[in-house]
Structure formats: C-alpha cells, structure tokens
C-alpha atoms as a printed R data frame, in Angstrom:
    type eleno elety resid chain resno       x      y       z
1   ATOM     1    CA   UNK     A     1   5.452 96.269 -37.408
2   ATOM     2    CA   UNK     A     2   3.242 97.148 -40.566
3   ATOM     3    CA   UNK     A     3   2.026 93.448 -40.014
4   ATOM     4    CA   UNK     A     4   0.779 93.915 -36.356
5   ATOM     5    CA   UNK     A     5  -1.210 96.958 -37.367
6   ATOM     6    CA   UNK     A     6  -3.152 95.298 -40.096
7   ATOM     7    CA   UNK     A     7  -3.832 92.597 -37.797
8   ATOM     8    CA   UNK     A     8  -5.300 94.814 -35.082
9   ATOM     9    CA   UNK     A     9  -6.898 96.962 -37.965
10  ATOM    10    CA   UNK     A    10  -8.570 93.947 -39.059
11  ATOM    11    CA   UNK     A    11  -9.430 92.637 -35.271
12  ATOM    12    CA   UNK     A    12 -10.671 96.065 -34.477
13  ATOM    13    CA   UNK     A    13 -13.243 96.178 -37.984
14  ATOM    14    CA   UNK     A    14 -14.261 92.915 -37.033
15  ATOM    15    CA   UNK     A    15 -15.572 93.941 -32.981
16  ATOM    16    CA   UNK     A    16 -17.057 97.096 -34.202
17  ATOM    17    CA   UNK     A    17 -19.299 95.085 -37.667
18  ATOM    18    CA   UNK     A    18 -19.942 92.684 -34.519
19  ATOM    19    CA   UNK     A    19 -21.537 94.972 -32.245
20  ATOM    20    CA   UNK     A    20 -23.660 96.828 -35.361
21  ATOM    21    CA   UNK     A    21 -24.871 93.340 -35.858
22  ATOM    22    CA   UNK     A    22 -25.744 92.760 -32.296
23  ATOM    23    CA   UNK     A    23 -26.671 96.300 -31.710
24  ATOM    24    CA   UNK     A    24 -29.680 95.618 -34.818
25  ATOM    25    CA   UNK     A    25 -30.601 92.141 -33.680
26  ATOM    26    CA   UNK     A    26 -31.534 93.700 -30.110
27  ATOM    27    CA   UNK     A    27 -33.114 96.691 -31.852
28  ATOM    28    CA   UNK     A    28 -35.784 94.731 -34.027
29  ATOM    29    CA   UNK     A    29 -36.623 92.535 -31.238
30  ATOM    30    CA   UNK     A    30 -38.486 95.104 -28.745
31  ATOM    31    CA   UNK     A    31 -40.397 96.984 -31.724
32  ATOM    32    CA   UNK     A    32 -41.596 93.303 -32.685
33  ATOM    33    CA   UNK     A    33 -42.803 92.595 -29.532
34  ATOM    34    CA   UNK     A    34 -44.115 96.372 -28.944
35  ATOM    35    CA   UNK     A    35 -46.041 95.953 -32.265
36  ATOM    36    CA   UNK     A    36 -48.073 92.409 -31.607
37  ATOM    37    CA   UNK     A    37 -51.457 92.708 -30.980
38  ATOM    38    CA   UNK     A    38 -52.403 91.779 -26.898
39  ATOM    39    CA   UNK     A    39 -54.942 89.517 -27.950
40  ATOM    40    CA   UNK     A    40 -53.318 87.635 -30.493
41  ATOM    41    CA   UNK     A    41 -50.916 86.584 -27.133
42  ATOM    42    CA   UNK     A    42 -53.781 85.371 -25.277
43  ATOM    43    CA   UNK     A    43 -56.522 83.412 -27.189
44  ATOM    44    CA   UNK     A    44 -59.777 82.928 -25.449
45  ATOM    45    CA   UNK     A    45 -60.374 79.587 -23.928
46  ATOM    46    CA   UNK     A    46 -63.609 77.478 -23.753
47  ATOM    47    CA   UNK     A    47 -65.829 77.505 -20.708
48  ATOM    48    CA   UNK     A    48 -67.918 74.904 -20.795
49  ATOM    49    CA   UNK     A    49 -69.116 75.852 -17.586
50  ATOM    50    CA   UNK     A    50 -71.243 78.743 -19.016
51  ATOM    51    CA   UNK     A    51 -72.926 77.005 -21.393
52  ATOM    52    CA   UNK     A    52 -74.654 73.757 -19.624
53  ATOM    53    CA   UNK     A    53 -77.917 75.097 -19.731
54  ATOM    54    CA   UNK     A    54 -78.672 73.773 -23.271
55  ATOM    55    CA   UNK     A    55 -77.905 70.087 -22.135
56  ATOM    56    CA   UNK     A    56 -81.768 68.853 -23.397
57  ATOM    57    CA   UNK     A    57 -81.988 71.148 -25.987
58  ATOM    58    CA   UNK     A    58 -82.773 70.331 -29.429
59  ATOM    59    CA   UNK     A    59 -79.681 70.966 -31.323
60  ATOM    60    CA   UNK     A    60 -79.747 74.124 -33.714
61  ATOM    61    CA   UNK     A    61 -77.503 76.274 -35.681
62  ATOM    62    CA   UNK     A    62 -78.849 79.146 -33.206
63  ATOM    63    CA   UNK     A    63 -78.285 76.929 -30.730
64  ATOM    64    CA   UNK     A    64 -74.740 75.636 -31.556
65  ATOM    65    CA   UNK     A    65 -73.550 79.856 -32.539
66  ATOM    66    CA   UNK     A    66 -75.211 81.197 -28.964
67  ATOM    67    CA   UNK     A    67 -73.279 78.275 -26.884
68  ATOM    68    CA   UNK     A    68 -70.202 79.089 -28.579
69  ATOM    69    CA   UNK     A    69 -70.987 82.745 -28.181
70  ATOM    70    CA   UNK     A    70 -71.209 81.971 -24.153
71  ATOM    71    CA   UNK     A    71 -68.488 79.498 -23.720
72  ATOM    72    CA   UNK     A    72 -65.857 81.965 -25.620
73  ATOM    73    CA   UNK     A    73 -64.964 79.034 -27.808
74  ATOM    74    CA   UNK     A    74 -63.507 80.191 -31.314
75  ATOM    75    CA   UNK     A    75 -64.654 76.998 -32.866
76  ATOM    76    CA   UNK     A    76 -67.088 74.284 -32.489
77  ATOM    77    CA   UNK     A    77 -67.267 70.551 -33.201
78  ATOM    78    CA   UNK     A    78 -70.533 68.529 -33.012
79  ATOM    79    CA   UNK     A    79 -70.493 64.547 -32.183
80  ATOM    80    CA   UNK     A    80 -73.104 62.585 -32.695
81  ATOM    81    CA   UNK     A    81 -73.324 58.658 -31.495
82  ATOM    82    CA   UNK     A    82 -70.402 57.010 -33.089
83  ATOM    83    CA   UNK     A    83 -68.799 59.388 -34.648
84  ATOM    84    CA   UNK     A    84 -65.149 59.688 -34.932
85  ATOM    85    CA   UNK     A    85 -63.102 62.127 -33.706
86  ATOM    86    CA   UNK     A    86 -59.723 62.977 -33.031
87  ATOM    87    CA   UNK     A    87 -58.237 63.257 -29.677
88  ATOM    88    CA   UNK     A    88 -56.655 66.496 -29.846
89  ATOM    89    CA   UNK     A    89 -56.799 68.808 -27.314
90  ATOM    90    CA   UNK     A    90 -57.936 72.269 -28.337
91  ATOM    91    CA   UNK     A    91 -58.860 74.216 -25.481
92  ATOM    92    CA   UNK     A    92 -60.542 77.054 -27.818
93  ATOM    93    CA   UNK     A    93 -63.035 74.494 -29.045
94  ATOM    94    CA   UNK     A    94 -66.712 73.728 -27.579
95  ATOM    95    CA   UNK     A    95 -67.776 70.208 -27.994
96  ATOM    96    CA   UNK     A    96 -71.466 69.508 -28.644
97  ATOM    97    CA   UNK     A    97 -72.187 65.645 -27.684
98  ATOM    98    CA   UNK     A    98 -75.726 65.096 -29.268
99  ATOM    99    CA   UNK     A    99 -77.947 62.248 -29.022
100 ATOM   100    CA   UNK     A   100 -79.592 60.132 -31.979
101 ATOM   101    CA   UNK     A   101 -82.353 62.471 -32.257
102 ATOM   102    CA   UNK     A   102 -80.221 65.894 -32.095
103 ATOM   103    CA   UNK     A   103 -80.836 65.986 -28.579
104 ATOM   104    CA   UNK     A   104 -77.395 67.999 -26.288
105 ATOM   105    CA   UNK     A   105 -76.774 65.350 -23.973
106 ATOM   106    CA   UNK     A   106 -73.227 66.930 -22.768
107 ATOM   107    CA   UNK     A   107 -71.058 70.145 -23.257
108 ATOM   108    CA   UNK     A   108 -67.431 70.167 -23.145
109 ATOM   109    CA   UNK     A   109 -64.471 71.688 -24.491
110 ATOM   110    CA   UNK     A   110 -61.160 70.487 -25.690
C-alpha cells in the first residue's frame, strides 16, 4: 500500500506543477498582447495614388520628403535609368522612377 500512495503522491505533484505552468504561460500571453503598441500592429502602407501630381517634377530632396509625406510611405527608394534594384516587395516604400535629367517620370510603391 505505502507504494500506491507515493505513486499517486507523485502523479498528483506532477498535475498540480502542470497546471502552475500552464496557468503562467496563459497569464503572460494577454498582458503581452494588452501591452503592444496599436500601431506597431498595423504599419502604414504606400499610396501611390496620392502622390502622382509630381510626375514632371524636377526631382528634389523637398520633393522626394513631401511625396513620401503624402503617400504614407516610411521609406523611399529613387531609380534612375538603369539602375539596379531588387525585386522585393515592400509595400511601406514609395518608388521615385526619375528620368536622365532628374525628371519624376512615374510613382509607385512596393
């Protein structure tokens, strides 16, 4: 009999260290998500829609910060004729297409 009772002694530490465990797992996992910032969740995306106005505008640092600015884009990338680029998609990312003489021939983003 003494043999029984350890073994449901030991059974019965193990559920109850079990449920602690799962008990703090579920506990962290609300006050994580309760504590993240809203707009860290949802980055702005590019709208290159806004911004196609400047198409035949001489290309500027003013120029290049307001477009952003308008678009929502976090991050810019001028090309120029031949340059290479990579063909990632980054939807938080205005792309200025300029011609030889610094001329905003197209707007996109991605």
């Amino acid at each position: 009999m003494p043999r029984s009772a350890s073994a449901i002694t030991v059974a019965l530490a193990l559920l109850a260290l079990g449920g602690i465990l799962a008990a703090c797992s579920a506990s962290r996992e609300p006050q994580a998500t309760a504590a993240a910032d809203p707009a860290d969740a949802a980055p702005s995306q590019c709208d290159a829609g806004k911004v196609q106005r400047w198409i035949g505008e001489d290309l500027s640092g003013y120029v290049e910060r307001q477009a952003a600015a308008e678009s929502g884009a976090q991050e810019t990338r001028v090309l120029k004729p031949g340059d290479a680029a990579t063909m990632d998609f980054n939807p938080r990312r205005l792309n200025i297409h300029v011609d030889p003489g610094g001329v905003i021939i197209k707007l996109a983003c991605g």
